[in-house]
Amino acid sequence: MHPRIRGLARVRATARCGAALPAAVSRASSSKAKAAPPEVVFSGIQPTGTPHLGNYLGLFLPFLELQRSTPASTPVYLSVVGLHAITLPQDPAALVRDRRNMLASLLACGVDPERTTLFLQEDVREHSELAWFLNTIAPVGRLQRMTTWKSKIATARNANSEDEVSEEDLRLGLLSYPVLQAADILLYKSTIVPVGEDQVQHLELARDIAQVFNRAFGDVFPVPETRVVPQKRVLSLRDPAQKMSKSAPNPLSRISLTDSPKDIATKVKGAVTDSTATITYEPDTRPGVANLLTIWSAFDEAKRSPAELAAAAHADGWGAGKLKAAVSDVVAAHLAPVQDEYRRIIADEGYIRVVAAKGADRAREQAAKTMAEVRAAVGLGGI
Ligand code: AMP
Ligand code: TRP
């Protein structure tokens, strides 16, 4: 068997049982004791829809904390990933608007374009190029076992109306989505990738692809570390069994970063809780109330935990009504300056374009270097 293929089979087997990588795979890096690769932070977000409180607490704030806390010598990248967005049908005009809105939202929330290389993925062609190279070593079976792909298949299987796609019609780009994500990460030789829990499987694939590539072609990529954001999931306000999501049909289920204080109050007031009169923090049995306490805690200036806030509310004899009023006040107060900033930035399209162009130029410097190494390693460099 070709050594490359053998490498894939081994990595796949370990990925399934979750054990450490076998000696054969890690040999390339352990044979000579090498210094740890320099740290590089990378994360990505799709430009689909207006970001909501789940995105804010689950990705934006943890990312901002990394932006603040990493030494200035550590490169930090944040990419708005349009090439991922088009793996599902998008309205072109809406996509232009959404890409601009996402950049403006990130800037308004505090992404500093001097410190962080903030850019549009599609502006740096090397993402597509590396994705192709990685497609040539990515195992199809593994991609077919990805939860996101399987959920699309399940939806397609249940399709009963004519305009929904059947399994046969599912697109290759959707299957290959995680390979493009691996390319995003590896292009910058990233070592720290902050993501929410739902992305862990994609990150594991990126790690495995890096190792398979290195084993076949020499050490080009450091193996990236997944840094799962510890933040609790923010749940839907209408159905606390689901997470808050951009794609849920009911807009009352989520608080968008651009919602007015009035909208926030209406949505929180309508949040599904339960019939118990007092406030307690019991995420398993009272997820609706726990979700409100989690949101409150994330914005609490005194940094009290959800349980501490519940105890305080309990001591004061609060019911759900008072809790909801407190939560909407604290969310609206926190979002007000972000929204002022957002309005200022979104009105200045020229500024957004300059930030995107500068970010892409900076990203391209590293991307071009990595691609030159990759081409040479594979035998498609000079002739
Ligand atoms: P998405 O909106 O699904 O494109 O997610 C973008 C990022 O936000 C991912 O890193 C998610 O893990 C995070 N995220 C999305 N929804 C939530 C949520 N309800 N609670 C916490 N984090 C979330
Ligand atoms: N798939 C990620 C999501 O839906 C977005 C993403 C694309 C990403 N490329 C990435 C996240 C690279 C981290 C690193 O949230």
Short mmCIF file of C-alpha atoms and ligand atoms in Angstrom, two decimals:
data_model
loop_
_atom_site.label_atom_id
_atom_site.label_comp_id
_atom_site.label_asym_id
_atom_site.label_seq_id
_atom_site.Cartn_x
_atom_site.Cartn_y
_atom_site.Cartn_z
CA MET A 1 0.00 0.00 0.00
CA HIS A 2 1.23 3.50 -0.74
CA PRO A 3 2.60 4.98 2.50
CA ARG A 4 0.31 7.96 2.20
CA ILE A 5 -2.79 5.81 2.10
CA ARG A 6 -1.49 3.67 4.95
CA GLY A 7 -1.07 6.85 7.00
CA LEU A 8 -4.68 7.75 6.41
CA ALA A 9 -5.95 4.37 7.51
CA ARG A 10 -3.97 4.57 10.73
CA VAL A 11 -5.06 8.06 11.56
CA ARG A 12 -8.64 7.13 10.88
CA ALA A 13 -8.48 4.16 13.19
CA THR A 14 -7.11 6.23 16.06
CA ALA A 15 -9.56 9.00 15.43
CA ARG A 16 -12.36 6.51 15.88
CA CYS A 17 -11.18 5.11 19.19
CA GLY A 18 -9.92 8.48 20.38
CA ALA A 19 -6.48 7.15 21.39
CA ALA A 20 -3.25 9.04 20.94
CA LEU A 21 -1.73 8.91 17.49
CA PRO A 22 0.35 5.82 16.81
CA ALA A 23 4.13 6.04 16.73
CA ALA A 24 4.18 5.67 12.96
CA VAL A 25 2.24 8.87 12.52
CA SER A 26 4.05 10.95 15.11
CA ARG A 27 7.48 9.60 14.15
CA ALA A 28 8.26 12.43 11.77
CA SER A 29 7.95 15.01 14.53
CA SER A 30 9.43 13.00 17.40
CA SER A 31 12.54 11.68 15.63
CA LYS A 32 14.38 14.93 16.19
CA ALA A 33 13.43 16.82 19.33
CA LYS A 34 12.18 20.13 18.02
CA ALA A 35 11.19 23.35 19.71
CA ALA A 36 7.44 23.87 19.91
CA PRO A 37 6.19 25.84 16.91
CA PRO A 38 5.44 29.53 17.55
CA GLU A 39 1.89 30.18 18.67
CA VAL A 40 -0.57 31.43 16.08
CA VAL A 41 -4.25 32.09 16.85
CA PHE A 42 -6.86 31.57 14.13
CA SER A 43 -10.63 31.51 14.11
CA GLY A 44 -13.34 31.86 11.50
CA ILE A 45 -16.99 32.77 11.35
CA GLN A 46 -19.50 32.50 8.53
CA PRO A 47 -21.10 35.67 7.19
CA THR A 48 -24.64 34.36 7.41
CA GLY A 49 -27.26 36.45 9.19
CA THR A 50 -26.84 38.91 12.03
CA PRO A 51 -24.73 37.60 14.90
CA HIS A 52 -26.68 36.85 18.08
CA LEU A 53 -26.02 36.58 21.78
CA GLY A 54 -24.86 32.95 21.37
CA ASN A 55 -22.17 34.01 18.87
CA TYR A 56 -21.23 36.94 21.09
CA LEU A 57 -20.78 34.92 24.28
CA GLY A 58 -19.66 31.71 22.56
CA LEU A 59 -17.11 33.13 20.15
CA PHE A 60 -16.67 36.91 20.11
CA LEU A 61 -15.90 37.48 23.80
CA PRO A 62 -13.53 34.51 24.13
CA PHE A 63 -11.77 35.62 20.95
CA LEU A 64 -11.44 39.17 22.29
CA GLU A 65 -9.93 37.77 25.46
CA LEU A 66 -7.29 35.95 23.37
CA GLN A 67 -6.68 39.12 21.35
CA ARG A 68 -6.06 40.94 24.64
CA SER A 69 -4.05 38.33 26.47
CA THR A 70 -1.67 36.89 23.86
CA PRO A 71 1.75 38.51 23.55
CA ALA A 72 2.09 41.03 20.70
CA SER A 73 4.48 38.64 18.95
CA THR A 74 1.71 36.03 18.53
CA PRO A 75 -0.11 36.47 15.23
CA VAL A 76 -3.90 36.53 15.60
CA TYR A 77 -6.17 35.92 12.60
CA LEU A 78 -9.93 36.18 12.30
CA SER A 79 -11.51 35.29 8.99
CA VAL A 80 -15.05 35.87 7.76
CA VAL A 81 -15.49 32.74 5.72
CA GLY A 82 -17.56 33.41 2.61
CA LEU A 83 -16.36 30.26 0.82
CA HIS A 84 -17.90 28.22 3.63
CA ALA A 85 -21.15 30.19 3.43
CA ILE A 86 -21.67 29.26 -0.24
CA THR A 87 -21.68 25.54 0.57
CA LEU A 88 -25.39 26.22 1.18
CA PRO A 89 -27.44 28.29 -1.26
CA GLN A 90 -27.11 32.04 -0.58
CA ASP A 91 -28.77 35.02 -2.13
CA PRO A 92 -25.83 36.91 -3.72
CA ALA A 93 -27.09 40.39 -2.78
CA ALA A 94 -27.75 39.30 0.81
CA LEU A 95 -24.30 37.73 0.98
CA VAL A 96 -22.61 41.02 0.08
CA ARG A 97 -24.58 42.74 2.85
CA ASP A 98 -23.95 39.96 5.37
CA ARG A 99 -20.19 39.99 4.77
CA ARG A 100 -20.09 43.73 5.38
CA ASN A 101 -22.34 43.39 8.45
CA MET A 102 -20.19 40.67 9.93
CA LEU A 103 -17.02 42.73 9.56
CA ALA A 104 -18.77 45.75 11.08
CA SER A 105 -20.13 43.64 13.97
CA LEU A 106 -16.71 42.21 14.77
CA LEU A 107 -15.12 45.65 14.69
CA ALA A 108 -17.93 47.09 16.83
CA CYS A 109 -17.45 44.33 19.41
CA GLY A 110 -13.80 45.22 19.80
CA VAL A 111 -11.79 43.28 17.23
CA ASP A 112 -8.77 45.53 16.75
CA PRO A 113 -7.66 45.42 13.11
CA GLU A 114 -4.16 46.55 14.08
CA ARG A 115 -3.70 43.65 16.44
CA THR A 116 -5.83 41.05 14.65
CA THR A 117 -5.55 40.26 10.97
CA LEU A 118 -9.26 40.55 10.18
CA PHE A 119 -10.05 39.53 6.61
CA LEU A 120 -12.44 37.96 4.16
CA GLN A 121 -11.43 34.38 3.38
CA GLU A 122 -12.41 34.71 -0.29
CA ASP A 123 -9.95 37.61 -0.71
CA VAL A 124 -7.03 35.26 -0.10
CA ARG A 125 -7.04 32.75 -2.96
CA GLU A 126 -4.60 30.45 -1.18
CA HIS A 127 -7.49 29.16 0.96
CA SER A 128 -9.10 27.53 -2.07
CA GLU A 129 -5.75 26.37 -3.34
CA LEU A 130 -4.68 24.66 -0.12
CA ALA A 131 -8.15 23.16 0.23
CA TRP A 132 -7.60 21.43 -3.12
CA PHE A 133 -4.25 20.00 -2.03
CA LEU A 134 -5.82 18.76 1.20
CA ASN A 135 -8.77 17.30 -0.71
CA THR A 136 -6.28 14.94 -2.33
CA ILE A 137 -5.45 13.39 1.05
CA ALA A 138 -8.77 13.76 2.90
CA PRO A 139 -10.59 10.44 3.42
CA VAL A 140 -14.13 10.52 2.04
CA GLY A 141 -15.39 7.99 4.60
CA ARG A 142 -14.30 10.24 7.43
CA LEU A 143 -16.04 13.24 5.87
CA GLN A 144 -19.20 11.19 5.47
CA ARG A 145 -19.18 10.48 9.19
CA MET A 146 -19.07 14.16 10.18
CA THR A 147 -22.10 15.17 12.23
CA THR A 148 -22.84 18.20 10.07
CA TRP A 149 -22.85 16.11 6.89
CA LYS A 150 -24.95 13.39 8.51
CA SER A 151 -27.51 15.95 9.66
CA LYS A 152 -27.79 17.24 6.07
CA ILE A 153 -28.32 13.67 4.86
CA ALA A 154 -30.99 13.14 7.52
CA THR A 155 -32.76 16.33 6.39
CA ALA A 156 -32.49 15.24 2.75
CA ARG A 157 -33.88 11.78 3.60
CA ASN A 158 -36.87 13.36 5.26
CA ALA A 159 -37.40 15.70 2.34
CA ASN A 160 -40.94 15.30 1.18
CA SER A 161 -41.57 18.45 -0.75
CA GLU A 162 -40.25 18.78 -4.27
CA ASP A 163 -38.12 21.82 -3.70
CA GLU A 164 -36.04 20.19 -0.97
CA VAL A 165 -32.91 18.43 -2.17
CA SER A 166 -32.58 14.66 -1.99
CA GLU A 167 -29.47 12.86 -0.76
CA GLU A 168 -28.27 12.43 -4.35
CA ASP A 169 -28.38 16.17 -4.86
CA LEU A 170 -26.25 17.06 -1.84
CA ARG A 171 -23.27 19.06 -3.02
CA LEU A 172 -19.63 18.08 -2.99
CA GLY A 173 -18.66 21.39 -1.40
CA LEU A 174 -20.77 20.59 1.64
CA LEU A 175 -19.01 17.24 2.07
CA SER A 176 -15.66 18.93 1.66
CA TYR A 177 -16.53 21.84 4.01
CA PRO A 178 -14.28 20.55 6.83
CA VAL A 179 -11.33 20.24 4.42
CA LEU A 180 -11.64 23.93 3.54
CA GLN A 181 -11.75 24.63 7.28
CA ALA A 182 -8.55 22.61 7.73
CA ALA A 183 -6.99 24.70 4.93
CA ASP A 184 -7.98 27.94 6.73
CA ILE A 185 -6.24 26.78 9.86
CA LEU A 186 -3.14 25.19 8.35
CA LEU A 187 -2.46 28.00 5.86
CA TYR A 188 -1.34 30.20 8.78
CA LYS A 189 0.36 27.32 10.63
CA SER A 190 -2.11 28.01 13.41
CA THR A 191 -1.60 26.37 16.77
CA ILE A 192 -4.53 27.76 18.79
CA VAL A 193 -8.01 27.59 17.31
CA PRO A 194 -10.75 28.89 19.62
CA VAL A 195 -14.12 27.43 18.66
CA GLY A 196 -17.39 26.33 20.21
CA GLU A 197 -18.08 22.69 21.06
CA ASP A 198 -19.90 22.15 17.76
CA GLN A 199 -16.64 22.61 15.85
CA VAL A 200 -14.53 20.08 17.72
CA GLN A 201 -15.02 17.33 15.16
CA HIS A 202 -13.89 19.64 12.36
CA LEU A 203 -10.81 20.56 14.36
CA GLU A 204 -9.93 16.93 14.93
CA LEU A 205 -10.04 16.39 11.20
CA ALA A 206 -7.73 19.38 10.68
CA ARG A 207 -5.26 17.90 13.15
CA ASP A 208 -5.34 14.53 11.42
CA ILE A 209 -4.97 16.03 7.95
CA ALA A 210 -1.94 18.02 9.17
CA GLN A 211 -0.32 14.83 10.43
CA VAL A 212 -1.08 12.84 7.32
CA PHE A 213 0.37 15.62 5.16
CA ASN A 214 3.51 15.87 7.28
CA ARG A 215 4.01 12.14 7.24
CA ALA A 216 3.68 11.97 3.47
CA PHE A 217 5.55 15.12 2.47
CA GLY A 218 7.67 16.27 5.44
CA ASP A 219 6.99 18.55 8.37
CA VAL A 220 5.13 21.52 6.96
CA PHE A 221 2.28 22.00 9.44
CA PRO A 222 2.25 22.27 13.22
CA VAL A 223 -0.62 20.22 14.66
CA PRO A 224 -3.20 22.77 15.83
CA GLU A 225 -4.63 22.69 19.34
CA THR A 226 -8.36 23.02 19.71
CA ARG A 227 -9.27 25.48 22.39
CA VAL A 228 -12.89 24.83 23.17
CA VAL A 229 -14.53 27.90 24.47
CA PRO A 230 -15.63 27.18 28.05
CA GLN A 231 -18.67 29.42 27.77
CA LYS A 232 -21.98 27.65 28.31
CA ARG A 233 -24.23 27.36 25.30
CA VAL A 234 -26.79 30.10 25.04
CA LEU A 235 -30.18 28.47 24.49
CA SER A 236 -33.09 29.45 22.30
CA LEU A 237 -35.53 31.77 24.09
CA ARG A 238 -38.47 29.88 22.58
CA ASP A 239 -37.24 26.31 23.08
CA PRO A 240 -34.61 25.81 25.78
CA ALA A 241 -33.92 22.32 24.40
CA GLN A 242 -32.23 23.99 21.39
CA LYS A 243 -29.28 26.33 21.20
CA MET A 244 -29.81 29.92 20.13
CA SER A 245 -29.20 29.88 16.39
CA LYS A 246 -29.16 32.13 13.34
CA SER A 247 -31.08 29.57 11.35
CA ALA A 248 -34.04 29.00 13.71
CA PRO A 249 -37.17 30.19 11.88
CA ASN A 250 -38.54 32.20 14.81
CA PRO A 251 -36.58 35.47 15.25
CA LEU A 252 -38.05 35.78 18.77
CA SER A 253 -35.83 32.82 19.72
CA ARG A 254 -32.64 34.90 19.52
CA ILE A 255 -31.33 38.28 20.57
CA SER A 256 -29.43 39.85 17.70
CA LEU A 257 -26.57 42.17 18.49
CA THR A 258 -28.45 44.93 16.68
CA ASP A 259 -31.78 44.52 18.57
CA SER A 260 -33.13 47.68 20.21
CA PRO A 261 -33.72 47.72 24.00
CA LYS A 262 -37.43 47.42 23.25
CA ASP A 263 -36.94 44.32 21.08
CA ILE A 264 -34.65 42.82 23.70
CA ALA A 265 -37.28 43.40 26.41
CA THR A 266 -40.03 41.85 24.25
CA LYS A 267 -37.95 38.79 23.41
CA VAL A 268 -36.77 38.20 26.98
CA LYS A 269 -40.28 38.74 28.33
CA GLY A 270 -41.52 36.05 25.95
CA ALA A 271 -38.74 33.61 26.88
CA VAL A 272 -40.06 30.16 27.71
CA THR A 273 -39.37 29.34 31.36
CA ASP A 274 -41.53 27.09 33.58
CA SER A 275 -44.32 27.23 36.13
CA THR A 276 -42.17 27.20 39.29
CA ALA A 277 -42.64 30.54 41.03
CA THR A 278 -39.15 30.99 42.53
CA ILE A 279 -35.73 31.41 40.93
CA THR A 280 -33.22 28.57 41.20
CA TYR A 281 -30.28 27.56 39.00
CA GLU A 282 -31.01 24.02 37.84
CA PRO A 283 -29.86 23.70 34.22
CA ASP A 284 -31.12 20.11 33.83
CA THR A 285 -34.62 20.56 35.15
CA ARG A 286 -35.14 24.30 34.59
CA PRO A 287 -33.18 25.06 31.39
CA GLY A 288 -35.19 28.17 30.49
CA VAL A 289 -34.53 29.91 33.82
CA ALA A 290 -30.92 28.65 33.85
CA ASN A 291 -30.39 30.16 30.38
CA LEU A 292 -31.53 33.59 31.58
CA LEU A 293 -29.22 33.31 34.60
CA THR A 294 -26.33 32.30 32.31
CA ILE A 295 -26.89 35.34 30.12
CA TRP A 296 -27.16 37.62 33.14
CA SER A 297 -23.99 36.17 34.66
CA ALA A 298 -22.04 36.72 31.41
CA PHE A 299 -22.81 40.45 31.64
CA ASP A 300 -22.75 40.88 35.41
CA GLU A 301 -20.25 43.53 36.47
CA ALA A 302 -19.74 41.84 39.84
CA LYS A 303 -18.94 38.61 37.91
CA ARG A 304 -21.39 36.54 39.95
CA SER A 305 -22.02 32.98 38.75
CA PRO A 306 -25.52 31.94 37.59
CA ALA A 307 -25.97 30.07 40.89
CA GLU A 308 -24.99 33.15 42.92
CA LEU A 309 -27.39 35.31 40.95
CA ALA A 310 -30.14 32.73 41.49
CA ALA A 311 -29.48 32.76 45.23
CA ALA A 312 -29.67 36.56 45.32
CA ALA A 313 -32.91 36.58 43.29
CA HIS A 314 -34.33 33.85 45.52
CA ALA A 315 -33.46 35.77 48.68
CA ASP A 316 -35.28 38.81 47.31
CA GLY A 317 -38.34 36.71 46.51
CA TRP A 318 -38.12 37.29 42.75
CA GLY A 319 -40.26 35.46 40.21
CA ALA A 320 -39.62 35.01 36.47
CA GLY A 321 -40.97 38.50 35.68
CA LYS A 322 -38.35 40.30 37.76
CA LEU A 323 -35.60 38.02 36.50
CA LYS A 324 -36.55 38.78 32.90
CA ALA A 325 -36.60 42.53 33.55
CA ALA A 326 -33.11 42.35 35.11
CA VAL A 327 -31.77 40.27 32.21
CA SER A 328 -33.11 42.53 29.48
CA ASP A 329 -31.76 45.61 31.29
CA VAL A 330 -28.27 44.19 31.62
CA VAL A 331 -28.18 42.92 28.01
CA ALA A 332 -29.49 46.21 26.59
CA ALA A 333 -27.02 48.21 28.69
CA HIS A 334 -24.10 46.08 27.57
CA LEU A 335 -25.08 46.12 23.90
CA ALA A 336 -25.78 49.89 23.74
CA PRO A 337 -22.16 51.01 23.18
CA VAL A 338 -21.57 48.09 20.78
CA GLN A 339 -24.60 49.19 18.78
CA ASP A 340 -23.47 52.82 18.70
CA GLU A 341 -20.14 51.65 17.34
CA TYR A 342 -21.86 49.33 14.85
CA ARG A 343 -24.02 52.16 13.48
CA ARG A 344 -20.96 54.36 13.10
CA ILE A 345 -18.95 51.66 11.31
CA ILE A 346 -21.68 50.31 9.03
CA ALA A 347 -22.29 53.85 7.74
CA ASP A 348 -18.65 54.02 6.66
CA GLU A 349 -18.32 51.45 3.87
CA GLY A 350 -14.99 52.93 2.83
CA TYR A 351 -13.51 52.14 6.24
CA ILE A 352 -14.80 48.55 6.16
CA ARG A 353 -13.27 48.06 2.71
CA VAL A 354 -9.91 49.42 3.84
CA VAL A 355 -9.87 47.14 6.88
CA ALA A 356 -10.72 44.13 4.69
CA ALA A 357 -8.09 45.04 2.06
CA LYS A 358 -5.34 45.59 4.66
CA GLY A 359 -6.28 42.40 6.45
CA ALA A 360 -6.20 40.39 3.23
CA ASP A 361 -2.78 41.84 2.31
CA ARG A 362 -1.39 40.84 5.69
CA ALA A 363 -2.97 37.37 5.55
CA ARG A 364 -1.65 36.81 2.04
CA GLU A 365 1.96 37.28 3.16
CA GLN A 366 1.85 34.16 5.32
CA ALA A 367 -0.56 32.32 3.01
CA ALA A 368 1.77 32.71 0.01
CA LYS A 369 4.75 31.44 2.03
CA THR A 370 2.88 28.36 3.21
CA MET A 371 1.59 27.59 -0.28
CA ALA A 372 5.11 27.81 -1.72
CA GLU A 373 6.22 25.24 0.87
CA VAL A 374 3.24 23.02 0.18
CA ARG A 375 3.74 23.09 -3.59
CA ALA A 376 7.44 22.30 -3.23
CA ALA A 377 6.76 19.50 -0.73
CA VAL A 378 4.25 17.83 -3.03
CA GLY A 379 6.43 18.17 -6.13
CA LEU A 380 4.47 20.94 -7.77
CA GLY A 381 6.97 23.70 -7.00
CA GLY A 382 9.64 24.64 -9.55
CA ILE A 383 10.50 22.48 -12.52
P1 AMP B 1 -22.63 29.83 13.86
O1 AMP B 1 -23.58 30.92 14.24
O2 AMP B 1 -23.26 28.48 14.00
O3 AMP B 1 -21.94 30.08 12.55
O4 AMP B 1 -21.48 29.80 14.96
C1 AMP B 1 -20.36 30.65 15.02
C2 AMP B 1 -19.67 30.48 16.35
O5 AMP B 1 -20.53 30.90 17.44
C3 AMP B 1 -19.27 29.03 16.67
O6 AMP B 1 -17.96 29.01 17.22
C4 AMP B 1 -20.26 28.57 17.67
O7 AMP B 1 -19.73 27.63 18.56
C5 AMP B 1 -20.68 29.85 18.41
N1 AMP B 1 -22.11 29.74 18.77
C6 AMP B 1 -23.14 29.71 17.89
N2 AMP B 1 -24.33 29.59 18.55
C7 AMP B 1 -24.03 29.54 19.87
C8 AMP B 1 -24.82 29.44 21.08
N3 AMP B 1 -26.14 29.37 21.02
N4 AMP B 1 -24.19 29.42 22.27
C9 AMP B 1 -22.83 29.52 22.33
N5 AMP B 1 -22.04 29.61 21.24
C10 AMP B 1 -22.60 29.64 20.03
N1 TRP B 2 -17.03 26.14 10.48
C1 TRP B 2 -16.92 27.24 11.43
C2 TRP B 2 -18.36 27.55 11.97
O1 TRP B 2 -19.33 27.29 11.32
C3 TRP B 2 -16.35 28.47 10.79
C4 TRP B 2 -14.93 28.27 10.39
C5 TRP B 2 -14.45 28.17 9.11
C6 TRP B 2 -13.80 28.18 11.25
N2 TRP B 2 -13.11 28.02 9.12
C7 TRP B 2 -12.67 28.03 10.40
C8 TRP B 2 -13.64 28.19 12.64
C9 TRP B 2 -11.39 27.87 10.92
C10 TRP B 2 -12.34 28.04 13.16
C11 TRP B 2 -11.23 27.88 12.31
O2 TRP B 2 -18.45 28.13 13.05
#
